[in-house]
PDB file of C-alpha atoms and ligand atoms in Angstrom:
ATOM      1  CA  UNK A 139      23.704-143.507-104.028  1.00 46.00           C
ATOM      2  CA  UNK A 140      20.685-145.708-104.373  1.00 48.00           C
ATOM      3  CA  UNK A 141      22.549-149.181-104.678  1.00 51.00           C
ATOM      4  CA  UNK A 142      25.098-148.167-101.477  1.00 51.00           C
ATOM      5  CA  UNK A 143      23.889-149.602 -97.775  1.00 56.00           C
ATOM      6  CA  UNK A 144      21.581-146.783 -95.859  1.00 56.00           C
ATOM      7  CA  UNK A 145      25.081-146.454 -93.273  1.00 64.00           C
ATOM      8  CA  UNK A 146      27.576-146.185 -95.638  1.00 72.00           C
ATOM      9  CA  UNK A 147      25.581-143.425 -97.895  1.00 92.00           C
ATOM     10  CA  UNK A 148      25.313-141.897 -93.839  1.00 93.00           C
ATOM     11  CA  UNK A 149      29.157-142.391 -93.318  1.00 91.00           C
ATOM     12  CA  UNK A 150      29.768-140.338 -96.750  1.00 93.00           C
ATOM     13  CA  UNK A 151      26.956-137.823 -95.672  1.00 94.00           C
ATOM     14  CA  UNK A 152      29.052-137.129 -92.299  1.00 95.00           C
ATOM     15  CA  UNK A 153      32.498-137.248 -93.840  1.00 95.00           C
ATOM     16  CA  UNK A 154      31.293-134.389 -96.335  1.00 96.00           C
ATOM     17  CA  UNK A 155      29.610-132.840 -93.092  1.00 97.00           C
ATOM     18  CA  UNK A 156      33.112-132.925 -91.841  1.00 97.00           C
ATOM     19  CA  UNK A 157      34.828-131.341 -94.600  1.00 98.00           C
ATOM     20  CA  UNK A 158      32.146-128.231 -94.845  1.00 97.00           C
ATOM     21  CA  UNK A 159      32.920-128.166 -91.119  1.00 98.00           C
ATOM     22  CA  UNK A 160      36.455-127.891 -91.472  1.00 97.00           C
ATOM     23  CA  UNK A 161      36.550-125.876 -93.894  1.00 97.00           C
ATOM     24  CA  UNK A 162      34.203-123.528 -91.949  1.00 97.00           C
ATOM     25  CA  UNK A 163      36.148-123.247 -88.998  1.00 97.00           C
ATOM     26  CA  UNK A 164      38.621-121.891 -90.853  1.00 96.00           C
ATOM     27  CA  UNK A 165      36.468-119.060 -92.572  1.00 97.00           C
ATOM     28  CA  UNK A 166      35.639-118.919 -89.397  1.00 96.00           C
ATOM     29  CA  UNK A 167      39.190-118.242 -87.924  1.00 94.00           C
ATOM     30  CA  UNK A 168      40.056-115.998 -91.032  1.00 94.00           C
ATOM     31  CA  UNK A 169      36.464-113.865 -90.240  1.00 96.00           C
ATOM     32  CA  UNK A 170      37.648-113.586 -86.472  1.00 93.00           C
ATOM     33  CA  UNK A 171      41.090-112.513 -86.905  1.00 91.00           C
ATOM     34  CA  UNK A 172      39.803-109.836 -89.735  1.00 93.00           C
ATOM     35  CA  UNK A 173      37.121-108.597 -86.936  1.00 91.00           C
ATOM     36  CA  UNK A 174      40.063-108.047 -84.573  1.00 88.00           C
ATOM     37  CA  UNK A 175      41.871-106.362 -87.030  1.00 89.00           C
ATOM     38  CA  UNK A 176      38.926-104.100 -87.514  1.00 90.00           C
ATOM     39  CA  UNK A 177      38.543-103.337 -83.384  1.00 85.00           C
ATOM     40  CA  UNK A 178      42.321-102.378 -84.011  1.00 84.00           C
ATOM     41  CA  UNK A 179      41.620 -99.541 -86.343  1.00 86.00           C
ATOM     42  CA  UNK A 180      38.254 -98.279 -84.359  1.00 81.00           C
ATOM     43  CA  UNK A 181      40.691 -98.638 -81.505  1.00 78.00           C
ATOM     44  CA  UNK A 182      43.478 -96.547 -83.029  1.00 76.00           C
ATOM     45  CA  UNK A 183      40.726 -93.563 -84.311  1.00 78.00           C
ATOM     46  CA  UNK A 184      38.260 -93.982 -81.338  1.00 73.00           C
ATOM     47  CA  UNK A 185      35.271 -95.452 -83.381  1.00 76.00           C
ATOM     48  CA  UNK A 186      32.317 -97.367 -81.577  1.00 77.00           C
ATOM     49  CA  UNK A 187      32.593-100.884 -81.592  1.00 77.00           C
ATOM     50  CA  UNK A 188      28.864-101.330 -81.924  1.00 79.00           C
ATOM     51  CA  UNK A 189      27.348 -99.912 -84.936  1.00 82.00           C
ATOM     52  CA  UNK A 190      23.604-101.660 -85.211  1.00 83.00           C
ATOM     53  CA  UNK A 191      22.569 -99.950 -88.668  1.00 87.00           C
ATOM     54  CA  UNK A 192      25.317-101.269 -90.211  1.00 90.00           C
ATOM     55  CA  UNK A 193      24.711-104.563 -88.428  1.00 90.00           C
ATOM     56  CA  UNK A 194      20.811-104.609 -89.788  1.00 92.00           C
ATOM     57  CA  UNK A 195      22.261-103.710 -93.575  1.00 95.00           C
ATOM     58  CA  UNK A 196      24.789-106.679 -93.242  1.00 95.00           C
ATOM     59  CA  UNK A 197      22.180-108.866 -91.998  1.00 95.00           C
ATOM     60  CA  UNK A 198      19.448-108.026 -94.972  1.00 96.00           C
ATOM     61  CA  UNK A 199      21.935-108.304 -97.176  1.00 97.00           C
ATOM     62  CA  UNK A 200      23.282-111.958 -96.078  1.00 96.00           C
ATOM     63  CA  UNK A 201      19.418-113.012 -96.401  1.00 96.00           C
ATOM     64  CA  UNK A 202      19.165-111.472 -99.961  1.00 96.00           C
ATOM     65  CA  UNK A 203      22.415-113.565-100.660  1.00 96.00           C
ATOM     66  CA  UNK A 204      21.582-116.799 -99.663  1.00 95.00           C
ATOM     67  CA  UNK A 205      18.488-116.504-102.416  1.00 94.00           C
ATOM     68  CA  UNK A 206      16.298-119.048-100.989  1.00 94.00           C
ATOM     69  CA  UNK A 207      13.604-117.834 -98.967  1.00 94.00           C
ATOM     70  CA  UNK A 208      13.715-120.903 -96.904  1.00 95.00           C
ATOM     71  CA  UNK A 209      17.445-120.455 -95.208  1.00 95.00           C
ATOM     72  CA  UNK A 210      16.132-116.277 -94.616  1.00 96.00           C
ATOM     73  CA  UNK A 211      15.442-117.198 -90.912  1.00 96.00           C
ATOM     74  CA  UNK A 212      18.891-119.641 -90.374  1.00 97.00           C
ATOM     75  CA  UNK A 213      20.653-117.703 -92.323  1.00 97.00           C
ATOM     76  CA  UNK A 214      19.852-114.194 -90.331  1.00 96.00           C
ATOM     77  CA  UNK A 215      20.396-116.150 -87.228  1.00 96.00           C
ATOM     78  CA  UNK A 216      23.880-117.186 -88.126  1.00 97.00           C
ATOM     79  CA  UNK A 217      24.860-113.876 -88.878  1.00 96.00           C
ATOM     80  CA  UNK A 218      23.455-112.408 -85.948  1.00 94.00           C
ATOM     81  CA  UNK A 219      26.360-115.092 -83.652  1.00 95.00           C
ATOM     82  CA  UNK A 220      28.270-113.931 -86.030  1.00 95.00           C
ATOM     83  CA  UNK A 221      27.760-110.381 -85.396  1.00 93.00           C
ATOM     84  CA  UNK A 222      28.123-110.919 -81.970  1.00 90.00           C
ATOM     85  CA  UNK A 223      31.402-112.714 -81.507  1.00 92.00           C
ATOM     86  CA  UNK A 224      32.491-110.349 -84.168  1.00 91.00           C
ATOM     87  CA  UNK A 225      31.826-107.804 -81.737  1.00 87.00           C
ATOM     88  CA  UNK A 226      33.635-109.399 -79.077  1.00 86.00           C
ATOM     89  CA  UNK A 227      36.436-109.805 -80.345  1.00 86.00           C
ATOM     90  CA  UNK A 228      36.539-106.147 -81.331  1.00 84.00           C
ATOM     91  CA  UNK A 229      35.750-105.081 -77.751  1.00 78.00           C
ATOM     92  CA  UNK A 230      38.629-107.199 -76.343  1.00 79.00           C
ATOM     93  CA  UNK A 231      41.038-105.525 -78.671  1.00 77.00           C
ATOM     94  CA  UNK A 232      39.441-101.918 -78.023  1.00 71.00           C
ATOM     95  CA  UNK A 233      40.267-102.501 -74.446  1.00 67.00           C
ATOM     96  CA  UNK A 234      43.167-103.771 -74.610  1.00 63.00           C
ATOM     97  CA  UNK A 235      45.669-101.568 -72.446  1.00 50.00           C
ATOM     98  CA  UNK A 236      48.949-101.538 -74.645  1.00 52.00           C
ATOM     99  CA  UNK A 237      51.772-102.902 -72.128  1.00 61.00           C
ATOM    100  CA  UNK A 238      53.571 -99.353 -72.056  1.00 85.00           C
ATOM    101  CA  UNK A 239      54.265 -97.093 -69.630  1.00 93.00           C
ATOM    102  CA  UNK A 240      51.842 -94.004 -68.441  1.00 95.00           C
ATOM    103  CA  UNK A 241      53.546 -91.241 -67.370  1.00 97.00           C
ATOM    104  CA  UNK A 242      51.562 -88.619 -65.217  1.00 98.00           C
ATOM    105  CA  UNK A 243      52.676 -84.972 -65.762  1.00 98.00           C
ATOM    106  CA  UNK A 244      51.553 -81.849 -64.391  1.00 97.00           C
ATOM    107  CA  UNK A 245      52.109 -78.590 -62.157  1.00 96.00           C
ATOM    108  CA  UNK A 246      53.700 -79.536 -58.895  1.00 94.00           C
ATOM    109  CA  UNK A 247      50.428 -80.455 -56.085  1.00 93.00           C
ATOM    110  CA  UNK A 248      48.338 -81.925 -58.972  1.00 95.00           C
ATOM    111  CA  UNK A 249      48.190 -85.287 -57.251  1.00 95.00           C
ATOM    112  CA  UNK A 250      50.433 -86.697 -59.913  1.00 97.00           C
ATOM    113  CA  UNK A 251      51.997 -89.390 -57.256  1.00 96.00           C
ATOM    114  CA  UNK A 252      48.938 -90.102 -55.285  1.00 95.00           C
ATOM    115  CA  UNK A 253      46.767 -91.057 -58.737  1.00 96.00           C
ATOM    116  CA  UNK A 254      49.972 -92.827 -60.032  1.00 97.00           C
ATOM    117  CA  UNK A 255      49.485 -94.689 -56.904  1.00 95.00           C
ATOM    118  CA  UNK A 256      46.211 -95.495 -57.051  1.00 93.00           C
ATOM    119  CA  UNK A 257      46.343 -96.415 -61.090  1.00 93.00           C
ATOM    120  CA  UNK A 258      49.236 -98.624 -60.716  1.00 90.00           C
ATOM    121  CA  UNK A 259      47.496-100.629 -58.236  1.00 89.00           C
ATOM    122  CA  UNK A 260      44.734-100.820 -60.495  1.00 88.00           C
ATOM    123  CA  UNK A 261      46.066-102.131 -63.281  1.00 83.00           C
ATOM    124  CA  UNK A 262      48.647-104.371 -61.706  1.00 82.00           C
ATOM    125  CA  UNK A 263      51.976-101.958 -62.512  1.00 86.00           C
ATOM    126  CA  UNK A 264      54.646-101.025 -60.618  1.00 93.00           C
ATOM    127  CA  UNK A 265      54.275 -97.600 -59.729  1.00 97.00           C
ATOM    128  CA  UNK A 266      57.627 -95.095 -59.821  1.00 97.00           C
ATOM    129  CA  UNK A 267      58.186 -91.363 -58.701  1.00 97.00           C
ATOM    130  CA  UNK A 268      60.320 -89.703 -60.239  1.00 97.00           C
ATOM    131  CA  UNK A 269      61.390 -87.557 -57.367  1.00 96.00           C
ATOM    132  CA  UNK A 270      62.187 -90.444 -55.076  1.00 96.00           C
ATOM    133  CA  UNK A 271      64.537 -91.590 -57.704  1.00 96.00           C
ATOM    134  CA  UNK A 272      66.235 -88.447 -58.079  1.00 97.00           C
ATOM    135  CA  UNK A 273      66.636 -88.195 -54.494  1.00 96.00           C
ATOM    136  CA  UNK A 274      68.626 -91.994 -54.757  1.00 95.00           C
ATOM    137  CA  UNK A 275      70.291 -91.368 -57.845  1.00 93.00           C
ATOM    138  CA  UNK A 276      72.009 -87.807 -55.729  1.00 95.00           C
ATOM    139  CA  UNK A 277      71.790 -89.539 -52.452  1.00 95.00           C
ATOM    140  CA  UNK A 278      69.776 -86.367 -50.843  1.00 96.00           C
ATOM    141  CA  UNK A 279      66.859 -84.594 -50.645  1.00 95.00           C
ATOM    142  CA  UNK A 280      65.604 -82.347 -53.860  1.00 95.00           C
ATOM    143  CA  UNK A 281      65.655 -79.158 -52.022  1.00 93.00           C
ATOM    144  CA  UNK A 282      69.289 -79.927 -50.424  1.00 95.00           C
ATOM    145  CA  UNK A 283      70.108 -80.855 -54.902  1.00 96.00           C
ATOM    146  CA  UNK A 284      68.707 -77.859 -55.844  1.00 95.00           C
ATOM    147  CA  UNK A 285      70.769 -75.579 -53.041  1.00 94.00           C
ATOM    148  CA  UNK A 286      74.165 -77.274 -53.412  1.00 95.00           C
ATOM    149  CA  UNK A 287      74.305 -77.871 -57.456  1.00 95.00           C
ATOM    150  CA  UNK A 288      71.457 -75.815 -58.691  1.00 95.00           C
ATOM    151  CA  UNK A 289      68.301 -76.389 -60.913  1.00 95.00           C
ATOM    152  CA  UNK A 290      70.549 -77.687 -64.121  1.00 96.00           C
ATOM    153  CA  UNK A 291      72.367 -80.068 -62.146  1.00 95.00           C
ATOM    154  CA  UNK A 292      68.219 -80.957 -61.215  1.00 97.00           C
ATOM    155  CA  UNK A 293      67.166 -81.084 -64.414  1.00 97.00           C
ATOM    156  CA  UNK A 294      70.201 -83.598 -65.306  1.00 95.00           C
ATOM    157  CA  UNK A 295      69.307 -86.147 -62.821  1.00 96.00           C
ATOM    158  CA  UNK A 296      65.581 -85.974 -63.478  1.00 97.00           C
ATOM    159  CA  UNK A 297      66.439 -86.740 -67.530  1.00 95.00           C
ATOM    160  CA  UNK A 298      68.523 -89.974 -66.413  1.00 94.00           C
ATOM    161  CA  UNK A 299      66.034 -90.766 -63.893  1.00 95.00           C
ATOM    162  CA  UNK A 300      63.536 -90.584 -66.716  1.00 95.00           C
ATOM    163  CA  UNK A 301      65.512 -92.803 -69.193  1.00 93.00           C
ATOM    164  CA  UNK A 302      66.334 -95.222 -66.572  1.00 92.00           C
ATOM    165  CA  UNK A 303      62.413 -96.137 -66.203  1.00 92.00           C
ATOM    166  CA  UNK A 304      61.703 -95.211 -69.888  1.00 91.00           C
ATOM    167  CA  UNK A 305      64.420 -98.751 -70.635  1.00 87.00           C
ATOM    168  CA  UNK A 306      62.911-100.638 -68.018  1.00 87.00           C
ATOM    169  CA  UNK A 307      59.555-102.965 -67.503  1.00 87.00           C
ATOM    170  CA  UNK A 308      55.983-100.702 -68.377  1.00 90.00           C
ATOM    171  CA  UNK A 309      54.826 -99.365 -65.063  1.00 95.00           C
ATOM    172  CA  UNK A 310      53.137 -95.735 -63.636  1.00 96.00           C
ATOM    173  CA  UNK A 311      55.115 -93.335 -63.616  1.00 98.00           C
ATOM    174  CA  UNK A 312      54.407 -89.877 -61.855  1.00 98.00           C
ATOM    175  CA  UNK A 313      57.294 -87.445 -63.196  1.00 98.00           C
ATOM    176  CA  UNK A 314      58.273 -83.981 -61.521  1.00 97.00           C
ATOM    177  CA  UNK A 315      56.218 -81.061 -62.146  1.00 97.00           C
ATOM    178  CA  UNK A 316      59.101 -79.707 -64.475  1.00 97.00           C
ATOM    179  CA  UNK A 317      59.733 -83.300 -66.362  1.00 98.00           C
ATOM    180  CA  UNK A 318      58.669 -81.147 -69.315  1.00 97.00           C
ATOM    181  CA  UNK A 319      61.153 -78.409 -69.825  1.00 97.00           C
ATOM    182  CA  UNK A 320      63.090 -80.981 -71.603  1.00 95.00           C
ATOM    183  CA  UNK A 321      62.613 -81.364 -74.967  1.00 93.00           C
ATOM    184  CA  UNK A 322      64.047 -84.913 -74.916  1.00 93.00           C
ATOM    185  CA  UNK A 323      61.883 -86.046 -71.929  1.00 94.00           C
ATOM    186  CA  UNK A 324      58.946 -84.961 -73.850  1.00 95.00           C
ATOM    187  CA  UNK A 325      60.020 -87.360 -76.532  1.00 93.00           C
ATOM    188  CA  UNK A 326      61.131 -89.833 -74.811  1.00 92.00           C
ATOM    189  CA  UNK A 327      57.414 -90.188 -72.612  1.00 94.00           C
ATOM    190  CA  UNK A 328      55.699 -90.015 -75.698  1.00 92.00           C
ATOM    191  CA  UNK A 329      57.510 -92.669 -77.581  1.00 89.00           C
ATOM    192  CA  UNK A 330      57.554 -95.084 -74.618  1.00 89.00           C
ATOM    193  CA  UNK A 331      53.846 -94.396 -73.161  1.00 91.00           C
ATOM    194  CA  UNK A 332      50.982 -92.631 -72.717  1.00 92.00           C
ATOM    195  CA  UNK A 333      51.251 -89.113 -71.357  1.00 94.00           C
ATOM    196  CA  UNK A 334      48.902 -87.707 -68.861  1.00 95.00           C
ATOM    197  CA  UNK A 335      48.673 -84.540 -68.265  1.00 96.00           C
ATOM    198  CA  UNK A 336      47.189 -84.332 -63.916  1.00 96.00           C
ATOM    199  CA  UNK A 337      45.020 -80.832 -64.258  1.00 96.00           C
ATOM    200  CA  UNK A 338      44.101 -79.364 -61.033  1.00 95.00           C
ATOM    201  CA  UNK A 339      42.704 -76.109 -60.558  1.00 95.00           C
ATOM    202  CA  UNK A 340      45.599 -73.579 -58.459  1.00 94.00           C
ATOM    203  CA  UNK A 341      43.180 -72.826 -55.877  1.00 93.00           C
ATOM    204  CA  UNK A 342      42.897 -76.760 -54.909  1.00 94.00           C
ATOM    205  CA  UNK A 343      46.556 -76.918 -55.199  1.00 93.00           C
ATOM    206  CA  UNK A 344      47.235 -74.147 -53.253  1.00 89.00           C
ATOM    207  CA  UNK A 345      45.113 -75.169 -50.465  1.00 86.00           C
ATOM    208  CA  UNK A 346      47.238 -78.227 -49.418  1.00 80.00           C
ATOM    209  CA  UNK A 347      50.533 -77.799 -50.878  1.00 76.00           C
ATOM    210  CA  UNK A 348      53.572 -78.272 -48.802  1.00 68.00           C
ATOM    211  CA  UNK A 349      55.950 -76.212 -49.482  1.00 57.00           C
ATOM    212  CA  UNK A 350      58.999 -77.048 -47.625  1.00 58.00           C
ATOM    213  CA  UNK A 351      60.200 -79.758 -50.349  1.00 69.00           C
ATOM    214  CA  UNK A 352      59.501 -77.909 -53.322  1.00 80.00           C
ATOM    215  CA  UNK A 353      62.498 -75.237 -53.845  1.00 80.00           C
ATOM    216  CA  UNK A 354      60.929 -73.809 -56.528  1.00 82.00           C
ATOM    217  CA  UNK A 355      57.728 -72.395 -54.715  1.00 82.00           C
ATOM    218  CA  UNK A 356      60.053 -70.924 -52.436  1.00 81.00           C
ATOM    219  CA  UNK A 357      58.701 -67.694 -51.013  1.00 81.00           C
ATOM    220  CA  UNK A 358      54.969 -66.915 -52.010  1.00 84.00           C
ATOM    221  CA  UNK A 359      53.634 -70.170 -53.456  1.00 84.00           C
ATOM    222  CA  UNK A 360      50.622 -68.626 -54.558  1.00 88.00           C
ATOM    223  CA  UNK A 361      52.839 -66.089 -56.791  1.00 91.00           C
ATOM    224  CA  UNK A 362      55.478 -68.742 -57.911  1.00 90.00           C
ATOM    225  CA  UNK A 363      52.533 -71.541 -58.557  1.00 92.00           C
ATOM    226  CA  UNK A 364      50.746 -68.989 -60.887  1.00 94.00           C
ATOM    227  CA  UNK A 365      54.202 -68.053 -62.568  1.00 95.00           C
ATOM    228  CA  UNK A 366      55.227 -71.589 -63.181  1.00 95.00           C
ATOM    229  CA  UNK A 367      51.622 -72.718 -64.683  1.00 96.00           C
ATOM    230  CA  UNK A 368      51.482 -69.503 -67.116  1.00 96.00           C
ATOM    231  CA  UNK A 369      55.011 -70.787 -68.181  1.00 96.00           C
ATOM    232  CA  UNK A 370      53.977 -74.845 -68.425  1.00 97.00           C
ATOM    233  CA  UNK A 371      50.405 -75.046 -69.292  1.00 96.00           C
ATOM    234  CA  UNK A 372      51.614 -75.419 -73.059  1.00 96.00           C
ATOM    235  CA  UNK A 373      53.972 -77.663 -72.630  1.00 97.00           C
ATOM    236  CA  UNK A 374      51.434 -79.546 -70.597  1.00 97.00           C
ATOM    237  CA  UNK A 375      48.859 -79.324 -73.245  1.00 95.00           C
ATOM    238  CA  UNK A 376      52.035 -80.441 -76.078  1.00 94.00           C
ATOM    239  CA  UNK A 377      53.299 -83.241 -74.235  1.00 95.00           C
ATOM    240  CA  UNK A 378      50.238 -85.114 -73.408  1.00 94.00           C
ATOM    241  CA  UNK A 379      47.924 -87.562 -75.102  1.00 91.00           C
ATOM    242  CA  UNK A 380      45.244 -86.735 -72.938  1.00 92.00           C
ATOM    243  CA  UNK A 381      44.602 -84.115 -70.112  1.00 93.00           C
ATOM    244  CA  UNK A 382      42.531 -85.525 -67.143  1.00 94.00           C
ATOM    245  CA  UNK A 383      40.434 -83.124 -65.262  1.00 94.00           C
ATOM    246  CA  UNK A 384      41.729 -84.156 -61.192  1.00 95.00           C
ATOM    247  CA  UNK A 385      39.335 -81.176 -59.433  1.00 95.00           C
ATOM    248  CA  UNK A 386      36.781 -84.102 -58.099  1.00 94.00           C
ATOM    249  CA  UNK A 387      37.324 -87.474 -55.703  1.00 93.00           C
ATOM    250  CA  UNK A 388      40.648 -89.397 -56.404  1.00 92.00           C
ATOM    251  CA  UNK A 389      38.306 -92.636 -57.205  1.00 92.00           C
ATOM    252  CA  UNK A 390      36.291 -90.565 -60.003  1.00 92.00           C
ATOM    253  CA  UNK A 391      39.451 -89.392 -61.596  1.00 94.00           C
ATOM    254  CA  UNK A 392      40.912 -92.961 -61.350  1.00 93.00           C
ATOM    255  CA  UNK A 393      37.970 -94.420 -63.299  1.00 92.00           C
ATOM    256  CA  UNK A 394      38.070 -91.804 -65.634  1.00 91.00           C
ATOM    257  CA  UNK A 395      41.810 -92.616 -66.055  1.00 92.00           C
ATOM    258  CA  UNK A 396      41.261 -96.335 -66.611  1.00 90.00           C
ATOM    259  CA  UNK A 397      38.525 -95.799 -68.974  1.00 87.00           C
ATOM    260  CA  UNK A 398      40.918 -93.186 -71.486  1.00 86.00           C
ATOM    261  CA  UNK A 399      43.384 -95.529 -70.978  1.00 85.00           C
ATOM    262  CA  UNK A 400      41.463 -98.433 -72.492  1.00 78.00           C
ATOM    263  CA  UNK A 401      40.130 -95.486 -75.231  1.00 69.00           C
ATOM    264  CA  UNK A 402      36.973 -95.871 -74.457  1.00 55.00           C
ATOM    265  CA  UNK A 403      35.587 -93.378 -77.181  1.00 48.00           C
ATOM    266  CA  UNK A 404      33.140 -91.141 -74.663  1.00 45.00           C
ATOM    267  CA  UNK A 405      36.213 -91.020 -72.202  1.00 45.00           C
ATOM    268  CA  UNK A 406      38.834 -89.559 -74.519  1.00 46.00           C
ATOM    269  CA  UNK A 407      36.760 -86.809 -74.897  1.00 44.00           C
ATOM    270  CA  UNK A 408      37.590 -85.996 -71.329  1.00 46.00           C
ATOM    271  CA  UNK A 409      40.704 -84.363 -72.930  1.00 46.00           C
ATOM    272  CA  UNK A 410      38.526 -81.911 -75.056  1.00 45.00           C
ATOM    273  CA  UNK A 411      41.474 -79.860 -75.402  1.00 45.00           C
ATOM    274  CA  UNK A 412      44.217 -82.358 -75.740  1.00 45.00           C
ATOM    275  CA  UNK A 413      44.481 -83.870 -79.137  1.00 42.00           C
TER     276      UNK A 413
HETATM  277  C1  LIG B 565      59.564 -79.420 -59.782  1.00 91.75           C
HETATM  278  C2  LIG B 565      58.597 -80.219 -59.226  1.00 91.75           C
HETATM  279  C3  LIG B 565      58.900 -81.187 -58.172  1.00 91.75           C
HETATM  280  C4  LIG B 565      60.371 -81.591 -58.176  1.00 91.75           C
HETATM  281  C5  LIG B 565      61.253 -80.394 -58.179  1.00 91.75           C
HETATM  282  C6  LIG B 565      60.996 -79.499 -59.399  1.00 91.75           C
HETATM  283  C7  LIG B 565      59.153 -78.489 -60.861  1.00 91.75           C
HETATM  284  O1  LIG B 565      58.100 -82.340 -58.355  1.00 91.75           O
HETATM  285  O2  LIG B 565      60.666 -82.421 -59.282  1.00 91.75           O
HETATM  286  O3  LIG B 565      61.035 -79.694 -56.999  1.00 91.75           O
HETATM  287  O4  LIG B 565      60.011 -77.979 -61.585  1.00 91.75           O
HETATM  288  O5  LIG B 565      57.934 -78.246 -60.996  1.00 91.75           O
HETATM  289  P1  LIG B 565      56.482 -82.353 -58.072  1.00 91.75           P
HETATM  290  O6  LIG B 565      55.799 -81.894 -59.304  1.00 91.75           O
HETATM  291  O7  LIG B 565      56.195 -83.784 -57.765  1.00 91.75           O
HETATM  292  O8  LIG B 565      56.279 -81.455 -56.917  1.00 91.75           O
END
């Protein structure tokens, strides 16, 4: 070193700079992509991202590695940026919403259309209702299906309807109240989206439910909507990933929505009973 000119000795100093840099950035790239792979598996059993004992253990014990008291402060600093954009990273893949559908089930009058409405909008999907493409697919109105071919002839049209948005682009989908008597719809939601089940207390769903296009609350609704939720609620409960409380303002429920979607761990919980 001593007989080479000040600037080359500097040259060599900077090309070894380089090659620590390089070979930095990628420990760096490896340490990034193993940090997202981590926020994948909090993601997929609803850990917190943030966990800041572990972060102060990790820290002390990067300081005890680097041995010399002198790099304690650097060194604790670099793993704190670290720590961070480890974090980050973790975050964006916690939140990530998984391009699949979400399919909105629930007892006929649970504002399954109206909140499919309002989520679709909100997270830039198309938004589908089941009925309405029933009532294409047969050309008429449900209650003129249900009088002229009767409820199996229904339930036919409502499983292709199903399939034919199940095989297309991910979007909202609000399904009819009875989407779940099928066996094969069930499966076929769950393996192509999230399931939601809409949960609305009877009394609000009695209150402004019109009648005159649902055939099967024919006569007294009150009677018929208590009949048909004692015979659904579990295969509400079995079908869905989550059950969303809808008793409060459309906006509320919409956040809460967006927030289980993105699995926000204190969100899930809004499905306490829903696995
Ligand atoms: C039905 C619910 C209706 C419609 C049809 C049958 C049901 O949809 O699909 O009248 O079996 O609960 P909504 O839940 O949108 O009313």
């Amino acid at each position: 070193m001593s007989d080479q000119k000040p600037s080359d000795s500097l040259e060599e100093l900077r090309d070894a700079i380089d090659r620590v840099d390089a070979e930095l950035i990628r420990l760096f790239a490896q340490r990034m992509e193993l940090a997202r792979r981590v926020g994948a598996y909090k993601k997929e059993r609803n850990l917190p991202v943030l966990d800041p004992e572990r972060e102060r253990r990790l820290i002390a014990s990067r300081v005890a590695q680097a041995g010399d008291p002198g790099l304690a402060g650097p060194v604790a600093e670099l793993f704190e940026t670290l720590m961070r954009l480890s974090r980050e990273a973790q975050a964006a893949v916690v939140a990530m919403v998984a391009p699949r559908h979400i399919y909105l089930i629930g007892m006929p009058g649970s504002g399954k259309s109206t909140l499919g409405q309002a989520l679709a909008a909100s997270l830039s999907l198309p938004f589908a209702d089941m009925d309405a493409r029933i009532e294409t697919l047969a050309a008429m109105p449900i209650a003129r299906i249900f009088a002229e071919s009767g409820e199996q002839a229904f339930r036919r049209l409502e499983s292709e309807a199903l399939a034919q948005c199940a095989h297309g682009p991910p979007q909202v989908v609000a399904t009819g109240g009875g989407a779940v008597l099928c066996e094969a719809n069930v499966a076929l939601m769950r393996a192509t989206g999230t399931v939601l089940w809409v949960d609305r207390p009877l009394d609000q769903i009695l209150g402004d439910l019109r009648q005159d296009t649902r055939p099967l609350l024919a006569g007294d609704a009150a009677e018929r909507l208590r009949a048909l939720y004692a015979e659904r609620e579990a295969l509400y409960r079995a079908a869905a990933h989550c059950r969303l409380d809808n008793s409060g303002a459309l906006a509320h429920t919409v956040q809460r929505a967006l927030a289980l979607l993105k699995g926000e761990p204190h969100e899930k919980q809004i499905g306490t009973d829903v696995p």
